[in-house]
Every structure is written in C-alpha cells, then in structure tokens.
Short mmCIF file of N, CA, C and O in Angstrom, two decimals:
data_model
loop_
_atom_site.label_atom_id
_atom_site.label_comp_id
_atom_site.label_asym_id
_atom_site.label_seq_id
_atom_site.Cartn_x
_atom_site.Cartn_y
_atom_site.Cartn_z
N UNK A 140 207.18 -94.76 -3.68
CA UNK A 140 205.79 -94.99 -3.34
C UNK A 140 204.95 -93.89 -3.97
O UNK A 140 205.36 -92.73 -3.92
N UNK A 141 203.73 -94.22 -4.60
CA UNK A 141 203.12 -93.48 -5.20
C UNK A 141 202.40 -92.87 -4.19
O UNK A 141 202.18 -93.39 -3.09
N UNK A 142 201.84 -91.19 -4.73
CA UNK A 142 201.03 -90.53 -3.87
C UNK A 142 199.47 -91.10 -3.62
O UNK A 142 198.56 -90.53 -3.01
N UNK A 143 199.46 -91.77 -3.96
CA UNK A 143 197.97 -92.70 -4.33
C UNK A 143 197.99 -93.25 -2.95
O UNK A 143 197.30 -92.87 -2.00
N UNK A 144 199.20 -94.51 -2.99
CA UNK A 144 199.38 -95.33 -2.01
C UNK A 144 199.45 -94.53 -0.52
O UNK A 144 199.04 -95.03 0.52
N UNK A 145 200.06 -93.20 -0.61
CA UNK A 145 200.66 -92.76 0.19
C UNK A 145 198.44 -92.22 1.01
O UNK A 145 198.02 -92.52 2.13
N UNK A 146 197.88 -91.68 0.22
CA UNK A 146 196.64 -91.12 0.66
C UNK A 146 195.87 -92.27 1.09
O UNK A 146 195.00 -92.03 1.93
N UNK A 147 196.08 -94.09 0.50
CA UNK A 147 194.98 -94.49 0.69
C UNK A 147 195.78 -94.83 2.32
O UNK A 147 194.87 -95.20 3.06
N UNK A 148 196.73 -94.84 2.86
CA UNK A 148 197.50 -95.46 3.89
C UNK A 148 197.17 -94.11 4.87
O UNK A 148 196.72 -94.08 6.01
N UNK A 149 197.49 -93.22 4.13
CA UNK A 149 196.42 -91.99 5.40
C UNK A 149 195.51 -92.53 5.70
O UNK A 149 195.56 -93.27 6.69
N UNK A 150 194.24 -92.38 4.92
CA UNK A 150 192.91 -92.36 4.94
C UNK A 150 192.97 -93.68 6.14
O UNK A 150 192.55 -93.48 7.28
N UNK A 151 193.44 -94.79 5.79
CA UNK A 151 192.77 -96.15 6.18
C UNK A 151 193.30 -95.52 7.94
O UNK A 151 192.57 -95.38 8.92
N UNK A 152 194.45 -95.31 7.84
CA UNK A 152 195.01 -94.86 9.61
C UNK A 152 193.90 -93.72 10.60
O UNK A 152 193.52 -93.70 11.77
N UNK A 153 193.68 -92.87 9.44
CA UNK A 153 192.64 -92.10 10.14
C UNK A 153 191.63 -92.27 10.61
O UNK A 153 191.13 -91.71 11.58
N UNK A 154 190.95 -93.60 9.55
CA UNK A 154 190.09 -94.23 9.94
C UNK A 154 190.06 -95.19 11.20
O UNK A 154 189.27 -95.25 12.14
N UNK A 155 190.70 -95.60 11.03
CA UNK A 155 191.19 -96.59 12.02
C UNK A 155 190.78 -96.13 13.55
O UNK A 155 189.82 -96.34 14.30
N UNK A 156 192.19 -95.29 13.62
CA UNK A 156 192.10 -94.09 14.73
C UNK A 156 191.16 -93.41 15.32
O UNK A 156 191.25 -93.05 16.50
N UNK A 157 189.83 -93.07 14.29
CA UNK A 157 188.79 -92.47 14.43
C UNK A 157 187.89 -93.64 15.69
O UNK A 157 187.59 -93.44 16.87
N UNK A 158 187.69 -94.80 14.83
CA UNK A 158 186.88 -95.60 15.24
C UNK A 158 187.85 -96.22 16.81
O UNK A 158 187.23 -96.29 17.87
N UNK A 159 188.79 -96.47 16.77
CA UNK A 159 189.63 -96.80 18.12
C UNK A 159 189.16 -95.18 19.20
O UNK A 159 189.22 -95.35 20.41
N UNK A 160 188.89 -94.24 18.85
CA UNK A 160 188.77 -93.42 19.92
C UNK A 160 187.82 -93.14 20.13
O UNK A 160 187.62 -92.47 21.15
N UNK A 161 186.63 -93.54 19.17
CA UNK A 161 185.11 -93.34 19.74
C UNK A 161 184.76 -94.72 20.41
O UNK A 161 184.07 -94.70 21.43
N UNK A 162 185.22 -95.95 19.88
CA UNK A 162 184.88 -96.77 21.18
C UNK A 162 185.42 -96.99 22.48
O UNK A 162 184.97 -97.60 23.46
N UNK A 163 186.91 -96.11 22.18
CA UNK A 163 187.11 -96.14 24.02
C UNK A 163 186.57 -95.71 24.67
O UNK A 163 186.12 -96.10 25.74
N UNK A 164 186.44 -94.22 23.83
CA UNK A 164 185.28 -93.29 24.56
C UNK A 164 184.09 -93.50 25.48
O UNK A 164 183.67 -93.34 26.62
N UNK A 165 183.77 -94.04 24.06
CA UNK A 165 182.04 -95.05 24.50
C UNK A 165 181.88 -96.07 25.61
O UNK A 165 180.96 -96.13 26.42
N UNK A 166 183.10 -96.99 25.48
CA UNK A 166 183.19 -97.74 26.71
C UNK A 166 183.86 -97.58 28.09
O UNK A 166 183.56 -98.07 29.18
N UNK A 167 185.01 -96.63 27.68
CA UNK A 167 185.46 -96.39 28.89
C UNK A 167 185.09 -95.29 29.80
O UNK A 167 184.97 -95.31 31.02
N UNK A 168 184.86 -93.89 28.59
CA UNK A 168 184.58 -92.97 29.90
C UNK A 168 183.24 -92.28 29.98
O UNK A 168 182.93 -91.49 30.87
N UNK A 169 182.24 -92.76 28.68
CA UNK A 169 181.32 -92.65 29.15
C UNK A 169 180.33 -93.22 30.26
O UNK A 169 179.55 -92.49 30.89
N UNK A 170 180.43 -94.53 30.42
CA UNK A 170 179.80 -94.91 32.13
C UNK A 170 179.68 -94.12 32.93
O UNK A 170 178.67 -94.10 33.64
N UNK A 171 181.10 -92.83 33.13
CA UNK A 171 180.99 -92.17 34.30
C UNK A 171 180.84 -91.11 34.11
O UNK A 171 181.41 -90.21 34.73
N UNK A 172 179.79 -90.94 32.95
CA UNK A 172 179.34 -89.39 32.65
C UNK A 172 177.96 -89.52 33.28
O UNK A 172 177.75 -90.69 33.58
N UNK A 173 176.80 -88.58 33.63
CA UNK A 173 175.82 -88.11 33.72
C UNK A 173 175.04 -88.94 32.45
O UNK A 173 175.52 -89.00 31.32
N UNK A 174 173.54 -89.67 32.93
CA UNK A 174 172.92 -90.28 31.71
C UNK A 174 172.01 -88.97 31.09
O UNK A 174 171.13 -89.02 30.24
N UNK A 175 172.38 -88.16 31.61
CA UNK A 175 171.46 -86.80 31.19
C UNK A 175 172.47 -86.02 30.38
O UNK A 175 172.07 -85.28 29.48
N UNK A 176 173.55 -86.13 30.60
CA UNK A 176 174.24 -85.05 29.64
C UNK A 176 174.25 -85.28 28.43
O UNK A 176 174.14 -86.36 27.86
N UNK A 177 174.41 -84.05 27.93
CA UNK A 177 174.11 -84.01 26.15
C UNK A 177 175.09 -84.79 25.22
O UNK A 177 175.06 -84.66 23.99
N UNK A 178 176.06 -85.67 25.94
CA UNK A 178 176.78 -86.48 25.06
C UNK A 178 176.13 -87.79 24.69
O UNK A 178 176.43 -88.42 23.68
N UNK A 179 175.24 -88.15 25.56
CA UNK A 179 175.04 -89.44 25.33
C UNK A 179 173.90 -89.39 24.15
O UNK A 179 173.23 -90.40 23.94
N UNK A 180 173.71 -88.25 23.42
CA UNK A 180 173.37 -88.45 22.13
C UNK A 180 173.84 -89.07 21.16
O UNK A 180 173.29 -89.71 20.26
N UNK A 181 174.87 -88.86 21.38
CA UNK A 181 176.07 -89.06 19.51
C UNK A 181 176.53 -90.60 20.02
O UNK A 181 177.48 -91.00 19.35
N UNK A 182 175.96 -91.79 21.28
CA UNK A 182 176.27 -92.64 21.13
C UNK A 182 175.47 -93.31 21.45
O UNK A 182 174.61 -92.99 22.26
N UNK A 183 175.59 -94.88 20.66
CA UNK A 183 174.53 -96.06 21.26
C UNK A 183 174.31 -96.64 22.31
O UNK A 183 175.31 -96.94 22.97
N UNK A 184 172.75 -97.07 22.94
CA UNK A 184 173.16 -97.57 24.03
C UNK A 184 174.42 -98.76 24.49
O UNK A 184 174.85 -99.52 23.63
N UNK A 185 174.90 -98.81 25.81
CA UNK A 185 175.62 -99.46 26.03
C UNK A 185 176.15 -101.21 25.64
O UNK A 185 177.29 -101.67 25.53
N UNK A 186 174.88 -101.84 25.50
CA UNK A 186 174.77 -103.06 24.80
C UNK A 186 175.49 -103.35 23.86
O UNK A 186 176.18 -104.35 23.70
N UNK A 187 175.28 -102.10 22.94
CA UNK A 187 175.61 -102.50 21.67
C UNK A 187 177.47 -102.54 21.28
O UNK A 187 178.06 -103.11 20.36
N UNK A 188 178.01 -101.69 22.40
CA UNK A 188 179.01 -101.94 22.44
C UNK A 188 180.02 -103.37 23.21
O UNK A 188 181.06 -103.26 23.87
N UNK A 189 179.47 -104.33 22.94
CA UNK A 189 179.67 -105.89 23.07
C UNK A 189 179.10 -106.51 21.77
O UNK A 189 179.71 -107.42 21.20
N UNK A 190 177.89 -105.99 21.29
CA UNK A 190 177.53 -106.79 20.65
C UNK A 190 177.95 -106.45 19.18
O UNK A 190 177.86 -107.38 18.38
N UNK A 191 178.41 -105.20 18.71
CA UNK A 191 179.04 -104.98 17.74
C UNK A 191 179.91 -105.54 17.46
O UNK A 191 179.83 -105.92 16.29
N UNK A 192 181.14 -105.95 18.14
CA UNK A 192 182.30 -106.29 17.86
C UNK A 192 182.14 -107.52 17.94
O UNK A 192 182.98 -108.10 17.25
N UNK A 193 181.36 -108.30 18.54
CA UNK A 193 181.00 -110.25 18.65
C UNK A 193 180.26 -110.59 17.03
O UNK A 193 180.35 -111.59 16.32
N UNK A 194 179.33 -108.94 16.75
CA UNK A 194 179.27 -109.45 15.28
C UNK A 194 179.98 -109.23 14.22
O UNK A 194 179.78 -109.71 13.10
N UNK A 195 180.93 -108.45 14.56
CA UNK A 195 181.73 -108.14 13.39
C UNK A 195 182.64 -109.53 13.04
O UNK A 195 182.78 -110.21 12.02
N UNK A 196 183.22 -109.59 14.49
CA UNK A 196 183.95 -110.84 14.82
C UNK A 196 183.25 -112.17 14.19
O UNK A 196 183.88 -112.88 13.41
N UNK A 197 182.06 -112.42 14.53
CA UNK A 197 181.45 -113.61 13.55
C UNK A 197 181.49 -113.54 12.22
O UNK A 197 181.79 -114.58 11.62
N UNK A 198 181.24 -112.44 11.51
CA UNK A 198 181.25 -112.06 10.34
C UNK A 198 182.93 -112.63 9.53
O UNK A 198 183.06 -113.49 8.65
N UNK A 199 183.90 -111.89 10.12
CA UNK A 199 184.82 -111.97 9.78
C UNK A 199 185.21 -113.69 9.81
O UNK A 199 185.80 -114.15 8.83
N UNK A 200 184.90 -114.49 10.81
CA UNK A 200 185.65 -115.77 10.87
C UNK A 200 184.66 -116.29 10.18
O UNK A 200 184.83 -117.51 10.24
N UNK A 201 183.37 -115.98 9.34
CA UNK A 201 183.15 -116.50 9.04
C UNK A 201 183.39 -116.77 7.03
O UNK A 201 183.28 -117.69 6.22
N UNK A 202 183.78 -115.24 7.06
CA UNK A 202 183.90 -115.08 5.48
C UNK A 202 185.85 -115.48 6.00
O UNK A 202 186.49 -115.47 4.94
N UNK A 203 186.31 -115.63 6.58
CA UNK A 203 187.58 -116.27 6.80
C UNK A 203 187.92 -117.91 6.59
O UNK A 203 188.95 -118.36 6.08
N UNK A 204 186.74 -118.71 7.14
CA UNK A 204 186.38 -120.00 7.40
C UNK A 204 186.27 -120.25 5.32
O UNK A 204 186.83 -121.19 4.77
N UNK A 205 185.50 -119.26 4.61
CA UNK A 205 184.98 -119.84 3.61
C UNK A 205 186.34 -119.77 2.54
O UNK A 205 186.70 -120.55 1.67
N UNK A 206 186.89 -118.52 3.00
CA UNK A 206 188.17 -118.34 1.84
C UNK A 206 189.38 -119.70 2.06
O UNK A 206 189.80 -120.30 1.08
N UNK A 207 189.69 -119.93 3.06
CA UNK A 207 190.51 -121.19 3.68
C UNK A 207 189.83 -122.34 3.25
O UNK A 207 190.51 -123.26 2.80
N UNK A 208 188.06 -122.51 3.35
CA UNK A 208 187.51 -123.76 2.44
C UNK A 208 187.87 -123.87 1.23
O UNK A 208 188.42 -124.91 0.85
N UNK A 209 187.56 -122.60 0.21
CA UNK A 209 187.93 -122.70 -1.19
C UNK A 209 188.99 -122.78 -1.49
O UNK A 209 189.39 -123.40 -2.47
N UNK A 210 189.70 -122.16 -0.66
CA UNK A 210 191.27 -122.13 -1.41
C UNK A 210 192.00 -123.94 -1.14
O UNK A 210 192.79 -124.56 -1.86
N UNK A 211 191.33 -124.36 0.24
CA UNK A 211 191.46 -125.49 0.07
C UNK A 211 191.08 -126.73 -0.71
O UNK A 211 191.79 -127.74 -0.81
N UNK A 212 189.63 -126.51 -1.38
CA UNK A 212 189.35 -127.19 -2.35
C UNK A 212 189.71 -126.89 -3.62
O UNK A 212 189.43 -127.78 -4.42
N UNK A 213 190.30 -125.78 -4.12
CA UNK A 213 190.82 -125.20 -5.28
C UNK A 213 192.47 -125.82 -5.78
O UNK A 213 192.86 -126.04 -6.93
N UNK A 214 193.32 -126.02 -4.34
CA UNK A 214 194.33 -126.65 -4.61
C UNK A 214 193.85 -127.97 -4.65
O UNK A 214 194.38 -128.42 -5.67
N UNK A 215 193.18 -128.85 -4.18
CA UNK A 215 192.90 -130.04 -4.22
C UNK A 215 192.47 -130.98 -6.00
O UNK A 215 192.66 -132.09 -6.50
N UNK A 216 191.87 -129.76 -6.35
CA UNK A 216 191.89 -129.62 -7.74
C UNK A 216 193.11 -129.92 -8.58
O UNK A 216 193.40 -130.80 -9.40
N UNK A 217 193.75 -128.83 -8.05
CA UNK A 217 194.92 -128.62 -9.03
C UNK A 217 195.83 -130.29 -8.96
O UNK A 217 196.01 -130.96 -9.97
N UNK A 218 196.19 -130.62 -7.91
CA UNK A 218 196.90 -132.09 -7.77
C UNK A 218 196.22 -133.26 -8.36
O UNK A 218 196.71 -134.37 -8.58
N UNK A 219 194.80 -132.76 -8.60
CA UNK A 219 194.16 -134.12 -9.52
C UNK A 219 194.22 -134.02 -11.01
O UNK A 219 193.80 -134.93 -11.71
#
C-alpha cells in the first residue's frame, strides 16, 4: 500500500471522527450545559442539529436516485 493511500485513509478517519464527536457533543451533552456558558459559542443552535443531517440525507438519496437512473438507462442502451 502506498504512503499516499495510507495518508488519504488517515485523513478521511480523522475526519470522520472529528465530525462524530462534535455532534455527539452537540446533541448529547450539551442540553445539560448552562445556556450561558461560554461553550455554546462554537455551536449551532439546537435545530439545526436535526435538520442538518435530514438535509444531507436528502441530498445524498437524491444524487443516489440519479446515479441508479443513469446507470439504468445507460445499460438499457447497451442491449439495444
């Protein structure tokens, strides 16, 4: 395995990881912090943590929906 492969498979995990522990954060244990304490700077209001992921989620099934259309009309091609 190249060292290439090996950094982009870091990077993507770190990333990953990053974002899995700021939204637990966000959803789980901030509720039961103080709405005054100085953390609730570095995060969005509460809302948005539902509504982020319902749009990401649309997003995704939807550029999902289109690749499964084409690829389905692309073989349909090919047999004619």
């Amino acid at each position: 395995m190249e060292w290439a492969d090996k950094a982009v498979g870091f990077l993507l995990s770190y990333i990953s990881l990053s974002i899995f522990t700021y939204y637990t954060f966000w959803v789980i244990i901030l509720p039961f912090v103080n709405s005054d304490h100085f953390i609730h700077r570095y995060f969005l209001p509460q809302e948005y943590a539902i509504l982020i992921p319902v749009f990401a989620g649309m997003v995704l099934l939807c550029f999902l929906s289109l690749f499964i259309g084409y690829v389905m009309l692309k073989s349909k091609k090919k047999k004619a």
